[in-house]
Coordinates of C-alpha atoms in Angstrom, one line a residue:
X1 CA 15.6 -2.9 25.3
X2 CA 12.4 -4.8 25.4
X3 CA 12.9 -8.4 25.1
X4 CA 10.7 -10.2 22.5
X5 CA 8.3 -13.1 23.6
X6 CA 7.9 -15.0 20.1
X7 CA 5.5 -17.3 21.9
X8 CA 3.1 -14.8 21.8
X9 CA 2.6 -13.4 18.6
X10 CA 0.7 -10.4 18.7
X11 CA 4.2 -8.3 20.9
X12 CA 5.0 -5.1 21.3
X13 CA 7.5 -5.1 18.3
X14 CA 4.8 -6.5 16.3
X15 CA 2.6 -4.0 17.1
X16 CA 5.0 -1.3 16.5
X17 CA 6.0 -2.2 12.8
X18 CA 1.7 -2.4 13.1
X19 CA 1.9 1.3 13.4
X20 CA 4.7 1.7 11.4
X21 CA 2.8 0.4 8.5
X22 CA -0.4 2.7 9.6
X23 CA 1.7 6.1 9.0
X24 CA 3.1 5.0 5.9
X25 CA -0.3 4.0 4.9
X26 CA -1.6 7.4 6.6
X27 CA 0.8 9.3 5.0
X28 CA 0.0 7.8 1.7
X29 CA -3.5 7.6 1.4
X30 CA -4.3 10.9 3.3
X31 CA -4.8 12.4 0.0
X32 CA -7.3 10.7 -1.2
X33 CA -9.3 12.0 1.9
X34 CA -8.6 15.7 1.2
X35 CA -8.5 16.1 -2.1
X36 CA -10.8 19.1 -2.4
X37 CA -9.4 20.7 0.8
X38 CA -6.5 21.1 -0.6
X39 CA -6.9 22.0 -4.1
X40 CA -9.0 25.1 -2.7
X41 CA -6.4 25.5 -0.1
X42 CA -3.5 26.0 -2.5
X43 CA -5.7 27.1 -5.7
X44 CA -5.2 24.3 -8.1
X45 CA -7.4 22.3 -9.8
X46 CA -8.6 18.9 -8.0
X47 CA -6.9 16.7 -10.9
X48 CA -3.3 18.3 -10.1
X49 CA -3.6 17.4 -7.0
X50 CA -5.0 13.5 -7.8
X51 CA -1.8 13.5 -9.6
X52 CA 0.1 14.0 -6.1
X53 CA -1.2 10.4 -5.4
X54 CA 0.5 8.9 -9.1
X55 CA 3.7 11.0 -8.1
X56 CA 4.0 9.7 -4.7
X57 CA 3.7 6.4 -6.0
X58 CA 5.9 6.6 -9.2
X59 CA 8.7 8.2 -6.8
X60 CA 8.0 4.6 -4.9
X61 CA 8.3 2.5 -8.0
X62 CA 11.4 3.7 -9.1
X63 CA 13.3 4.2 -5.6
X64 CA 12.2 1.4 -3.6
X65 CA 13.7 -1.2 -5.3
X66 CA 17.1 0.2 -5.2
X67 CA 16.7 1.3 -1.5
X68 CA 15.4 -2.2 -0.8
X69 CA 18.4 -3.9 -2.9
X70 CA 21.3 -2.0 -0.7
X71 CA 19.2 -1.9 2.4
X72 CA 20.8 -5.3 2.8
X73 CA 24.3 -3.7 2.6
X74 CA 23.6 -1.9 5.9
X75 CA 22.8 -2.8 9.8
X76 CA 18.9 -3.1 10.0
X77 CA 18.2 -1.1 13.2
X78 CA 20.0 1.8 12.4
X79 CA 18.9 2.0 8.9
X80 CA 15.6 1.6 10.3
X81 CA 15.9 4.7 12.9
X82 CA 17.7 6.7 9.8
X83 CA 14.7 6.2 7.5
X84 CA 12.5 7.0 9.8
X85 CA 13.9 10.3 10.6
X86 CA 13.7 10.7 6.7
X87 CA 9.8 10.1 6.5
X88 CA 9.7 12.9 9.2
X89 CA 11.4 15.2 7.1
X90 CA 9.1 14.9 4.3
X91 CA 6.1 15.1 6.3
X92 CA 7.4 18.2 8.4
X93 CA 8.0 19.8 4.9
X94 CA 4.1 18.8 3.7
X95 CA 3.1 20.5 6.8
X96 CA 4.6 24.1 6.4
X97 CA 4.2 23.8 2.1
X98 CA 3.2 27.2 0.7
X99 CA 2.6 26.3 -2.8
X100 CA 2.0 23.1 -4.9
X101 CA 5.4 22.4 -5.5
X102 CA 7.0 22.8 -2.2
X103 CA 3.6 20.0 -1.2
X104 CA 5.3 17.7 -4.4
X105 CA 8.7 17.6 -3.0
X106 CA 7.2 16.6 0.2
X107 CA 5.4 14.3 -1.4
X108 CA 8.7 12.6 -3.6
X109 CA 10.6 13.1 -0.2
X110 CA 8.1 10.5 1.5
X111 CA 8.0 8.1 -1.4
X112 CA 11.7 7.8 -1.4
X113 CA 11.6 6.1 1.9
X114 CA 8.6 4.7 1.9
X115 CA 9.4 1.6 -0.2
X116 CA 12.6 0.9 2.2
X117 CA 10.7 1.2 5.3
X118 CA 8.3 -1.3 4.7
X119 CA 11.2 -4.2 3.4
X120 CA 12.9 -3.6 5.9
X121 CA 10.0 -3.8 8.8
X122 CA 9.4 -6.7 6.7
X123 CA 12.6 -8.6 7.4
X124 CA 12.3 -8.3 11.2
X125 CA 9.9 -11.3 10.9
X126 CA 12.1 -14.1 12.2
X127 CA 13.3 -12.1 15.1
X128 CA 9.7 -11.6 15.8
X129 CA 7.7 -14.5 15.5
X130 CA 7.8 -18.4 14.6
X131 CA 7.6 -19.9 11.2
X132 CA 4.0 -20.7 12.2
X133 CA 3.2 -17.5 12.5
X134 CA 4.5 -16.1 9.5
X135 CA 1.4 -15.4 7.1
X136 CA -0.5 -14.0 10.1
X137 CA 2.8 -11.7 10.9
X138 CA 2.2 -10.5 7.4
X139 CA -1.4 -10.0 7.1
X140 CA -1.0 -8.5 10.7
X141 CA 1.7 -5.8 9.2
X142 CA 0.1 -4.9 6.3
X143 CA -3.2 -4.3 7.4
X144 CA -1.6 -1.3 9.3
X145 CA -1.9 0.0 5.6
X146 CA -6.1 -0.5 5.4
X147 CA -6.6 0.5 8.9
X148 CA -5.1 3.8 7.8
X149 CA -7.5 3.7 5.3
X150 CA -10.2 2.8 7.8
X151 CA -9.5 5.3 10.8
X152 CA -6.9 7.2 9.5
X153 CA -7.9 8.9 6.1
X154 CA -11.4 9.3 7.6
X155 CA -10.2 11.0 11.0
X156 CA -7.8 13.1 8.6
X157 CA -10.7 14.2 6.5
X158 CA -12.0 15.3 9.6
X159 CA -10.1 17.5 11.1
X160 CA -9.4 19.0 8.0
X161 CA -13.4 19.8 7.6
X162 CA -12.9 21.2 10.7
X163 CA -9.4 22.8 11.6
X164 CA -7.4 23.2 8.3
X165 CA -4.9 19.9 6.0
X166 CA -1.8 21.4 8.0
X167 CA -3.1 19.6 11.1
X168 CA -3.6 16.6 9.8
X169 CA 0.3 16.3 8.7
X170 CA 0.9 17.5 12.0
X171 CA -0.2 14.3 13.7
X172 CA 1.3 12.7 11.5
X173 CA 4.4 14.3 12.6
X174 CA 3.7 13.8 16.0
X175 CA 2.7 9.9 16.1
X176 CA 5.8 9.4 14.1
X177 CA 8.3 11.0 17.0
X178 CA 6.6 9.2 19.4
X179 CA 7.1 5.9 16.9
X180 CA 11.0 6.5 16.6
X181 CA 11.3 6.8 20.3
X182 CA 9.1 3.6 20.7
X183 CA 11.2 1.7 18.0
X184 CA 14.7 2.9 20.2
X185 CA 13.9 0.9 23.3
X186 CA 12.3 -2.4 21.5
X187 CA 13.4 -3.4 18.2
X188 CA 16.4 -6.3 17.8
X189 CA 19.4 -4.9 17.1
X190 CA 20.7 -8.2 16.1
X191 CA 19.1 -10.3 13.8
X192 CA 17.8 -14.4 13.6
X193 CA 19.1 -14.6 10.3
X194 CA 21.8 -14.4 8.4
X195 CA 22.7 -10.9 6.7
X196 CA 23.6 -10.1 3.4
X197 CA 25.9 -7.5 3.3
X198 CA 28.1 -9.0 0.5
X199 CA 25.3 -9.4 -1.9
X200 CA 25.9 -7.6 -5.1
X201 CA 23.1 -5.4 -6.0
X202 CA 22.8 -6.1 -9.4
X203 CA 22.8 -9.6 -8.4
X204 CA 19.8 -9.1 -6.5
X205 CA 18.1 -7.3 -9.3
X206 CA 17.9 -11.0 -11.5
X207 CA 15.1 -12.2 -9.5
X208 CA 13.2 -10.4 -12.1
X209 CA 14.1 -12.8 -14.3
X210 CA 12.2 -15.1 -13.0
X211 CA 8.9 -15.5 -14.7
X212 CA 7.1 -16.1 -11.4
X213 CA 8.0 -13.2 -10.2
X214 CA 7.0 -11.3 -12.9
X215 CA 3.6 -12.6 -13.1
X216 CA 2.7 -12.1 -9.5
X217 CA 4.0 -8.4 -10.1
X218 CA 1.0 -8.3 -12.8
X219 CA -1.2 -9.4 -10.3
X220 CA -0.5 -7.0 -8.0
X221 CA -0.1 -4.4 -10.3
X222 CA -3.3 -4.6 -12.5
X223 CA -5.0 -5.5 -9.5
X224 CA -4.0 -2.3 -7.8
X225 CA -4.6 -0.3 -11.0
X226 CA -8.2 -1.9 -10.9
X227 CA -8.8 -0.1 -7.3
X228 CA -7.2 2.9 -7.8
X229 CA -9.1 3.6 -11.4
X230 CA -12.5 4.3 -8.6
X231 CA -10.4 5.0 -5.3
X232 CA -8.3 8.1 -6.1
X233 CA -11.4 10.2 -6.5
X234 CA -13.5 8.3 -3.5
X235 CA -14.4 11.7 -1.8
X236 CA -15.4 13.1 -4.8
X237 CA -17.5 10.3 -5.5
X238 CA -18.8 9.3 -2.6
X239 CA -20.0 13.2 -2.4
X240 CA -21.2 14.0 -6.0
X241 CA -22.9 11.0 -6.6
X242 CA -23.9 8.8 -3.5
X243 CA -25.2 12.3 -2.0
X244 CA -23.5 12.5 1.0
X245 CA -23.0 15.7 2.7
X246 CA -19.6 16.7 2.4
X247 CA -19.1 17.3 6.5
X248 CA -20.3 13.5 6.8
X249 CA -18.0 12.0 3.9
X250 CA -15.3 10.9 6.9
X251 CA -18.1 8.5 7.8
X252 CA -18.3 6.8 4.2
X253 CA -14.3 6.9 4.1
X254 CA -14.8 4.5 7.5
X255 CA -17.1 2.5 6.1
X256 CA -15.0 1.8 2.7
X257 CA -12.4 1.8 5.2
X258 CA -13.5 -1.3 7.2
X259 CA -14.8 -3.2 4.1
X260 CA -10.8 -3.4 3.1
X261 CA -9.6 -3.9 6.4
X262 CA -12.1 -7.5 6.2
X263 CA -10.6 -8.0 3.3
X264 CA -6.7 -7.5 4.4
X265 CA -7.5 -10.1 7.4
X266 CA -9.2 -12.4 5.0
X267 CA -5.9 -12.0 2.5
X268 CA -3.9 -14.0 5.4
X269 CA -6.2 -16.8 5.4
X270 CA -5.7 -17.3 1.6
X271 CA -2.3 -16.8 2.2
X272 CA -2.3 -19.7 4.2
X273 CA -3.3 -22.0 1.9
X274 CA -0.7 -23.4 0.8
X275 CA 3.4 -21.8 0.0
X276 CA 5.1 -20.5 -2.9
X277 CA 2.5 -19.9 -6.1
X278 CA 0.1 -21.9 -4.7
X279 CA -1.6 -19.3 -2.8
X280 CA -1.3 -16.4 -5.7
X281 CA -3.0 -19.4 -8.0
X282 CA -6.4 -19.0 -6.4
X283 CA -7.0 -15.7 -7.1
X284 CA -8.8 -15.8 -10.4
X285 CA -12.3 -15.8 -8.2
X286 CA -11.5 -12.5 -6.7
X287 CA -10.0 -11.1 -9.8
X288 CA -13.1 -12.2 -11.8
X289 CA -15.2 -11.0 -9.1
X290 CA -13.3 -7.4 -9.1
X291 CA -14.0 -7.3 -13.5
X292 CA -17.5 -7.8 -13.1
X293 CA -17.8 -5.0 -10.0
X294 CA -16.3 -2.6 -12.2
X295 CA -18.2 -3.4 -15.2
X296 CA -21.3 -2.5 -12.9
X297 CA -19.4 0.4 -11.5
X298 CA -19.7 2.3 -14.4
X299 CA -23.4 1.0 -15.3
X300 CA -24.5 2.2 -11.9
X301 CA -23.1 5.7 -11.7
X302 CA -26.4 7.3 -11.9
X303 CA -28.4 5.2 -8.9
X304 CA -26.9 6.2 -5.8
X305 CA -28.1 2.6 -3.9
X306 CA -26.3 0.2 -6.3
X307 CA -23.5 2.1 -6.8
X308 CA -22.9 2.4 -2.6
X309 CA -23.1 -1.5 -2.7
X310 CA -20.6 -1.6 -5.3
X311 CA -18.3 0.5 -4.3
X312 CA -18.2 -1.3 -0.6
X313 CA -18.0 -4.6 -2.5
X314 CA -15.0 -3.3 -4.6
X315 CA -13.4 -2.4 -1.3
X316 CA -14.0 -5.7 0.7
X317 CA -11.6 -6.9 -2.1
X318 CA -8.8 -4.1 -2.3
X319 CA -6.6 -5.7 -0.6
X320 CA -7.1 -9.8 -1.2
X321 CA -4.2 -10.7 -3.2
X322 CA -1.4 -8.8 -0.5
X323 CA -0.8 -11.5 1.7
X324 CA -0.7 -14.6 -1.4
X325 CA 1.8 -12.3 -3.2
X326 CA 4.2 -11.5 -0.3
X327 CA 4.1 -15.4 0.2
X328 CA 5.2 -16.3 -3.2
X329 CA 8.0 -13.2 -3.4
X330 CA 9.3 -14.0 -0.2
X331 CA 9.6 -18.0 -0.9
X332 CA 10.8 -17.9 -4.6
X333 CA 13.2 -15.7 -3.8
X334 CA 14.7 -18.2 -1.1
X335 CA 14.6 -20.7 -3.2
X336 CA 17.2 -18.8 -5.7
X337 CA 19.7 -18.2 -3.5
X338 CA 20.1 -14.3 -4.8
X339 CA 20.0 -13.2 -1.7
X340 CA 17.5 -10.7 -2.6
X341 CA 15.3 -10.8 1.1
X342 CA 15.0 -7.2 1.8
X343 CA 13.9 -6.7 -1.8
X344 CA 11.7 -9.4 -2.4
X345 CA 10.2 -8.1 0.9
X346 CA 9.7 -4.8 -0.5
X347 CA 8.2 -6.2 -4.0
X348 CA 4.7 -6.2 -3.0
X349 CA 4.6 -2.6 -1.7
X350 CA 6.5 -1.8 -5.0
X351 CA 4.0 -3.6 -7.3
X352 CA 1.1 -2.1 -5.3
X353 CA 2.3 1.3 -5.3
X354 CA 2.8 1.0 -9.1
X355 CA -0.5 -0.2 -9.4
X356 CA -1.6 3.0 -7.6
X357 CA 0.2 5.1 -10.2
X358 CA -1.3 3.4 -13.3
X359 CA -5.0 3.4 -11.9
X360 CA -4.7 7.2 -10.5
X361 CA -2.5 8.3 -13.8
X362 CA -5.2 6.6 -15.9
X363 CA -8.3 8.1 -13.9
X364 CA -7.0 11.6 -14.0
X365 CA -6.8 11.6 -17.6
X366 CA -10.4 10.1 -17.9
X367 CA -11.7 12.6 -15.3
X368 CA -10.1 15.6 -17.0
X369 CA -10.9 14.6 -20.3
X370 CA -14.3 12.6 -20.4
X371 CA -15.8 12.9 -16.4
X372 CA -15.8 10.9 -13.7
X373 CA -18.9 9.1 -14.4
X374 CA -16.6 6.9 -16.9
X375 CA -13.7 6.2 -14.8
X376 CA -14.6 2.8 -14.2
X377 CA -13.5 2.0 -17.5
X378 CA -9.8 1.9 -17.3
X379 CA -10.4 -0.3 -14.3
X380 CA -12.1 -3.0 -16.5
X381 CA -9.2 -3.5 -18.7
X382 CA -7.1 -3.6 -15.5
X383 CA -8.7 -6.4 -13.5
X384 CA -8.9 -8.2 -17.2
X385 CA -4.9 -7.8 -17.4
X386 CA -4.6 -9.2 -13.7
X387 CA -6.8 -12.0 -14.6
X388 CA -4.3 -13.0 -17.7
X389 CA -1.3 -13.3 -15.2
X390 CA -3.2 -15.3 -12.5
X391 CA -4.3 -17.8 -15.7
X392 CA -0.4 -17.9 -16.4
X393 CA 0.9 -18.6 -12.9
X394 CA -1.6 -21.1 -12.8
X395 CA -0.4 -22.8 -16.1
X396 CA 3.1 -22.2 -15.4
X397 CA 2.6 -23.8 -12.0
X398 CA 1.4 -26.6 -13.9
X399 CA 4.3 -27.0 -16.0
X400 CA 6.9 -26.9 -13.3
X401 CA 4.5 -29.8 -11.7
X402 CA 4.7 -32.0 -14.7
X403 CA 8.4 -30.9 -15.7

C-alpha cells in the first residue's frame, strides 16, 4: 500500500476519492447531457427520460441515509471496495439496457450506492490530511462532482453525437475498474479516528432533530431545486433557444461546466470563514443573487444574449453553498455526540440530490404541461424558500449567542 504524506495535501488518495467523486458525478449528471439521444434511442418522450434524473435522485434520498447510518457498522475499506463493485453493476446494466425500464433499474441500482459512497469517501478525511486542511479537502472532493459537469457530461454528449449513449457508460465502466484497482493498493485500511460500530442506527437518525440541521438541509435543498428547475433541460435549452447547433452543444455544456467548477472552488473559501453555522449564515447574498437570476431567467427566454449570460451566471453559483453546509453537518453533529459521522457526511449529497428531485420533478411537469419557456418559475419560489432558512439559521444563530 501506498503510504500517505498528510504534509502535502493534494496525495494520491486525495486525488483518488477526486475521481471517485467525478464518476459519481459523471454517472449522475450524464443525463442531462443526452437527453434527446436517448429518448430517440429507446423511443420515449424527452420528459420520461428527464424523469430518470428525479428517480435517480429520489432512489438517493431515501437510501442514502440508511446506507450512510449503518455504513458506520462496517470496516471502511472494504465497504468501500464492495460499493464500488455495486456502482459497476448498475452502470454495466445502463450500458447493455434494451428498453426504458431495464435503463431505470440501472438508474435506481446506481442511486442506491451513490449516497454511501460519497459519506464514506468523506470520512477518510483525517487519515488524509490535517485539520488545516479540512475545508480545502472538502471543496477539493466535491468539486470532482462539477468537473464532471465541466469535462465529463460535455465529453459524454460527445461521443454520443458521434458513436452512440452505450459508449459513453462504457467509459464509465472502464474508468471505474481502473478506480477499484487504484483504491486496492492506496487507501488506509485502518483509520485516524475512532469507529462507530456500536452506534445504534436509530440513534444516529436524531440529528434530525436538531433544528440546525434542518435548516441547512433547506438550504441545500431549495437551493438545489433552484438549479435543477433550469438545469435538467440545459441541452434542450441551450439548443432551442440560445441557437446553438446541436453537434456544438458539448461546447456550451463546458462552458456552464467551468462557470460551476469557479463556483465549487470559491464554495471552500466561504467555507472557510468561520466553523459550525457561521459559514452557512452568509449565504443570503448568493441566495438573493440566485432569486433575482431566475426571475430574469424567465423574462429573458426570448433574447438568446441575456439569457446565455444568465444562464452562465446561474451556474457560477450552482454549487456555493456545498462546502458552508458540509462544514456545519459535519461540526454539529460532533458536537452531539450521536455518533452520526458517516451520515452527517453523507447529508449534503442527500439534501442536494433531493434538491435535484424537486427542481427536475417540478420542471417536468411545467415542461409537459405549460413549455419550457416558463420553467424558471418553479425555480423562483425555490431560491425564495432557501432564502427563508438562511434568514432562520441566521436568527437562530443569534439566539444560541445571546442564550
Amino acid at each position: 500500500m501506498i503510504s500517505v504524506n498528510k504534509n502535502r495535501f493534494l496525495n494520491v488518495q486525495v486525488f483518488l476519492l477526486f475521481m471517485l467523486c467525478f464518476l459519481l458525478g459523471l454517472s449522475e449528471f450524464i443525463m442531462v447531457g443526452v437527453l434527446p439521444q436517448i429518448a430517440h434511442a429507446i423511443n420515449v418522450p424527452i420528459t420520461a427520460v428527464g424523469n430518470l434524473v428525479s428517480y435517480f435522485a429520489i432512489a438517493y434520498v431515501i437510501l442514502a441515509p440508511f446506507g450512510a447510518a449503518l455504513s458506520s457498522r462496517f470496516q471502511r475499506f472494504p465497504l468501500l471496495l464492495t460499493l464500488l463493485i455495486f456502482f459497476l453493476s448498475g452502470n454495466m446494466l445502463a450500458a447493455i439496457s434494451w428498453n426504458y425500464w431495464s435503463l431505470v433499474v440501472a438508474r435506481l441500482i446506481g442511486a442506491s450506492v451513490a449516497g454511501t459512497l460519497t459519506a464514506v469517501a468523506l470520512t477518510f478525511a483525517p487519515d488524509l490530511v490535517d485539520l488545516a486542511n479540512r475545508t480545502r479537502f472538502l471543496a477539493w472532493v466535491y468539486s470532482g462532482f462539477s468537473i464532471a459537469a465541466v469535462l465529463g457530461v460535455p465529453i459524454g454528449s460527445f461521443i454520443t453525437n458521434q458513436i452512440g449513449w452505450r459508449v459513453t457508460f462504457w467509459l464509465i465502466n472502464v474508468l471505474t475498474i481502473l478506480l477499484i484497482c487504484a483504491v486496492y493498493v492506496t487507501i488506509p485500511r485502518t483509520s485516524a479516528v475512532v469507529t462507530q460500530n456500536k452506534t445504534n442506527i436509530f440513534t444516529q437518525f436524531k440529528i434530525f432533530t436538531d433544528l440546525r440541521i434542518l435548516l441547512a438541509c433547506g438550504i441545500v435543498v431549495f437551493g438545489a431545486a433552484g438549479t435543477y428547475s433550469f438545469y435538467t433541460y440545459i441541452t434542450p435549452l441551450l439548443i432551442n433557444y440560445i441557437h446553438i447547433p446541436k453537434t456544438w452543444s458539448g461546447l456550451g455544456l463546458v462552458v456552464i461546466g467551468l462557470a460551476g467548477l469557479c463556483g465549487n472552488i470559491y464554495s471552500g473559501k466561504l467555507a472557510a470563514q468561520g466553523s459550525g453555522i457561521e459559514p452557512a449564515t452568509k449565504l443570503w447574498k448568493v441566495l438573493l443573487a440566485q432569486l433575482l437570476a431566475l426571475i430574469i431567467f424567465t423574462l429573458v427566454m426570448n433574447n438568446f444574449i441575456a439569457l446565455s449570460l444568465v444562464l452562465l451566471s446561474l451556474s457560477l453559483m450552482m454549487y456555493l453553498q456545498n462546502s458552508p453546509a458540509q462544514v456545519l453537518f459535519v461540526d454539529v453533529q460532533a458536537s452531539t455526540g450521536l455518533g452520526s459521522t458517516n451520515l452527517a457526511a453523507a447529508l449534503q449529497s442527500i439534501a442536494w440530490n433531493g434538491g435535484i428531485a424537486l427542481g427536475s420533478g417540478f420542471a417536468s411537469l411545467i415542461v409537459a404541461h405549460i413549455g419550457m419557456r416558463w420553467i424558471g418559475l418553479s425555480g423562483v419560489t425555490f431560491a425564495i424558500l432557501a432564502l427563508l432558512c438562511v434568514g432562520a439559521l441566521g436568527r437562530l444563530k443569534n439566539h444560541l449567542v445571546h442564550a
